[in-house]
PDB file of C-alpha atoms in Angstrom:
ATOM      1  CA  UNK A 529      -5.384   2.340  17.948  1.00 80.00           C
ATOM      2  CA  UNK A 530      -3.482   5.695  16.458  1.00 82.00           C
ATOM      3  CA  UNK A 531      -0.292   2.953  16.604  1.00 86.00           C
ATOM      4  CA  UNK A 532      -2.046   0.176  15.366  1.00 88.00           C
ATOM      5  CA  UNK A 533      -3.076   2.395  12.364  1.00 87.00           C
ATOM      6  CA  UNK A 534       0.348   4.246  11.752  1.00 88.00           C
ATOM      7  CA  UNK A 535       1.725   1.012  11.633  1.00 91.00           C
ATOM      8  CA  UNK A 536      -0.174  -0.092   8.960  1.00 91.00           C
ATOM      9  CA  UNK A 537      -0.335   2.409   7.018  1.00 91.00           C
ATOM     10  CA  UNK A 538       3.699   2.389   6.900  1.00 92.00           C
ATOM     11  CA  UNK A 539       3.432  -1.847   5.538  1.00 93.00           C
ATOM     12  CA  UNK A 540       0.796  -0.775   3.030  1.00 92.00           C
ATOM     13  CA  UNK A 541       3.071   1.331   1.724  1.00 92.00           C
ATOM     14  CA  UNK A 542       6.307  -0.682   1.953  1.00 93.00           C
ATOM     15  CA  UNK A 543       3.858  -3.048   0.247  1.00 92.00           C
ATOM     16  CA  UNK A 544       3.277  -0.734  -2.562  1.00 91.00           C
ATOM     17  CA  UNK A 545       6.516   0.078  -3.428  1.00 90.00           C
ATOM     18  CA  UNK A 546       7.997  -3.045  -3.627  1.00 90.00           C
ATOM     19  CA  UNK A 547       4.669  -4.025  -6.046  1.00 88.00           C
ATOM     20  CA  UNK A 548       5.896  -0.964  -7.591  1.00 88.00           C
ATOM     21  CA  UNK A 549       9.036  -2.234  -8.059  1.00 89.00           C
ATOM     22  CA  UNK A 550       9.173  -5.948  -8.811  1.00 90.00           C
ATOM     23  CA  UNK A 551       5.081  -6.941  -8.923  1.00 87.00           C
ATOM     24  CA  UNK A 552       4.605  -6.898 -13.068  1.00 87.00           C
ATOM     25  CA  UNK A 553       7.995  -9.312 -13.019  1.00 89.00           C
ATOM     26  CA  UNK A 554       6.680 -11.745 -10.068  1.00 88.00           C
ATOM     27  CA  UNK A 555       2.753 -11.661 -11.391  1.00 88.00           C
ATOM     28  CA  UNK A 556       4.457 -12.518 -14.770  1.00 89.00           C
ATOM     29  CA  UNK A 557       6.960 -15.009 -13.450  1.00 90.00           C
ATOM     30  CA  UNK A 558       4.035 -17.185 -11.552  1.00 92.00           C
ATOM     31  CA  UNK A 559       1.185 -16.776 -13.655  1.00 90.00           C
ATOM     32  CA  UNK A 560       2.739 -17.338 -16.953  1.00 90.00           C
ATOM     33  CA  UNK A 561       0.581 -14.042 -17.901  1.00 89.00           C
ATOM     34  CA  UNK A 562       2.007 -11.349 -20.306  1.00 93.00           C
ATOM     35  CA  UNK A 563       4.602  -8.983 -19.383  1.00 90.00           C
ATOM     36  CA  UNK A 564       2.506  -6.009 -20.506  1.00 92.00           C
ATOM     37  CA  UNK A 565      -0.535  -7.432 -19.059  1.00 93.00           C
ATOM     38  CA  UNK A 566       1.055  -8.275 -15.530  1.00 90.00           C
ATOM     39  CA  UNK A 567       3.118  -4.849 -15.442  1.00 91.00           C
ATOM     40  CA  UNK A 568      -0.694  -2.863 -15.771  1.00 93.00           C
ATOM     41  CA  UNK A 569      -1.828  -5.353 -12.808  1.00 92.00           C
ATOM     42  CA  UNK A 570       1.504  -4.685 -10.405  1.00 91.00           C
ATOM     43  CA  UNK A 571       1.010  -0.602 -10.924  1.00 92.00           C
ATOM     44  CA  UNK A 572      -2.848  -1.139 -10.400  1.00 93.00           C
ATOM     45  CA  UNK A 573      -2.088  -3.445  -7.056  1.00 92.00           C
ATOM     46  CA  UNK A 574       0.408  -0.876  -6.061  1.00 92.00           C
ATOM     47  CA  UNK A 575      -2.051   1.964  -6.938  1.00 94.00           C
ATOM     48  CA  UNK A 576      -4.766  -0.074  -4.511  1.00 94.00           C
ATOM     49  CA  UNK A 577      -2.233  -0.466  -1.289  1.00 94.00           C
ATOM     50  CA  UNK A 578      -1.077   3.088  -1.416  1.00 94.00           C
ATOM     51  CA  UNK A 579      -5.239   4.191  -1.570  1.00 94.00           C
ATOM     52  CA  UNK A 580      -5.429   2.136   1.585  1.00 94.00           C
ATOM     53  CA  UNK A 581      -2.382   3.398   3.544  1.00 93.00           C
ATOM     54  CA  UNK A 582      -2.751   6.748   2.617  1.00 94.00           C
ATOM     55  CA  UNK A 583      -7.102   6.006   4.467  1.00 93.00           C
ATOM     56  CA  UNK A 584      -4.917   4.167   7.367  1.00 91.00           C
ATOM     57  CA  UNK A 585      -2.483   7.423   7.578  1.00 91.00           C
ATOM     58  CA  UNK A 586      -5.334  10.012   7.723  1.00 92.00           C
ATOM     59  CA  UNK A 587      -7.563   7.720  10.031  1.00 90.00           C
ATOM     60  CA  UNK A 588      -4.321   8.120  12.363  1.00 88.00           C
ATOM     61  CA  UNK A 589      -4.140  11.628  12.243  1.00 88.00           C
ATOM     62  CA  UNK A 590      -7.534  12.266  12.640  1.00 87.00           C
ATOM     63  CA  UNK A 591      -7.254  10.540  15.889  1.00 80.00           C
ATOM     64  CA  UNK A 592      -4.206  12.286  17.472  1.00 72.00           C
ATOM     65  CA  UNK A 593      -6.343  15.578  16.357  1.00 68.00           C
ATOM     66  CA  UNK A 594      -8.971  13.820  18.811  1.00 65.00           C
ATOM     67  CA  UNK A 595      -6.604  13.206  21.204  1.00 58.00           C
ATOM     68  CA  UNK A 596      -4.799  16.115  21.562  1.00 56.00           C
ATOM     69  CA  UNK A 597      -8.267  17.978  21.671  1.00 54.00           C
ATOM     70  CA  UNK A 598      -9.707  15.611  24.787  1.00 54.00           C
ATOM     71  CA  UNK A 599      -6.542  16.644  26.998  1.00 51.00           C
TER      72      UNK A 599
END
């Protein structure tokens, strides 16, 4: 599970850079939406995945704390 959860947690926030990056240009691209407007919603969705993997990350650690503490 502590693999499972690192693993994650390292997409989530490969995920949020590259929404980071390039997400305002690609929401704006497909959607037809304003730049501004789609800009604010890749830094939001970026904001949202790095929440998550940074939960995923600490969920990890807090079970090799268990583990290590069982042996």
């Amino acid at each position: 599970m502590k693999l499972l959860l690192k693993g994650t947690s390292q997409a989530l926030f490969l995920i949020a850079g590259l929404l980071f990056l390039v997400g305002g240009r690609a929401i704006s691209k497909f959607t037809k939406t304003d730049r501004v407007l789609a800009e604010f919603l890749g830094i939001g969705l970026a904001v949202v995945f790095l929440v998550v993997g940074m939960v995923a990350k600490n969920a990890a650690d807090d079970r090799n704390g268990e583990d290590s503490a069982a042996e």
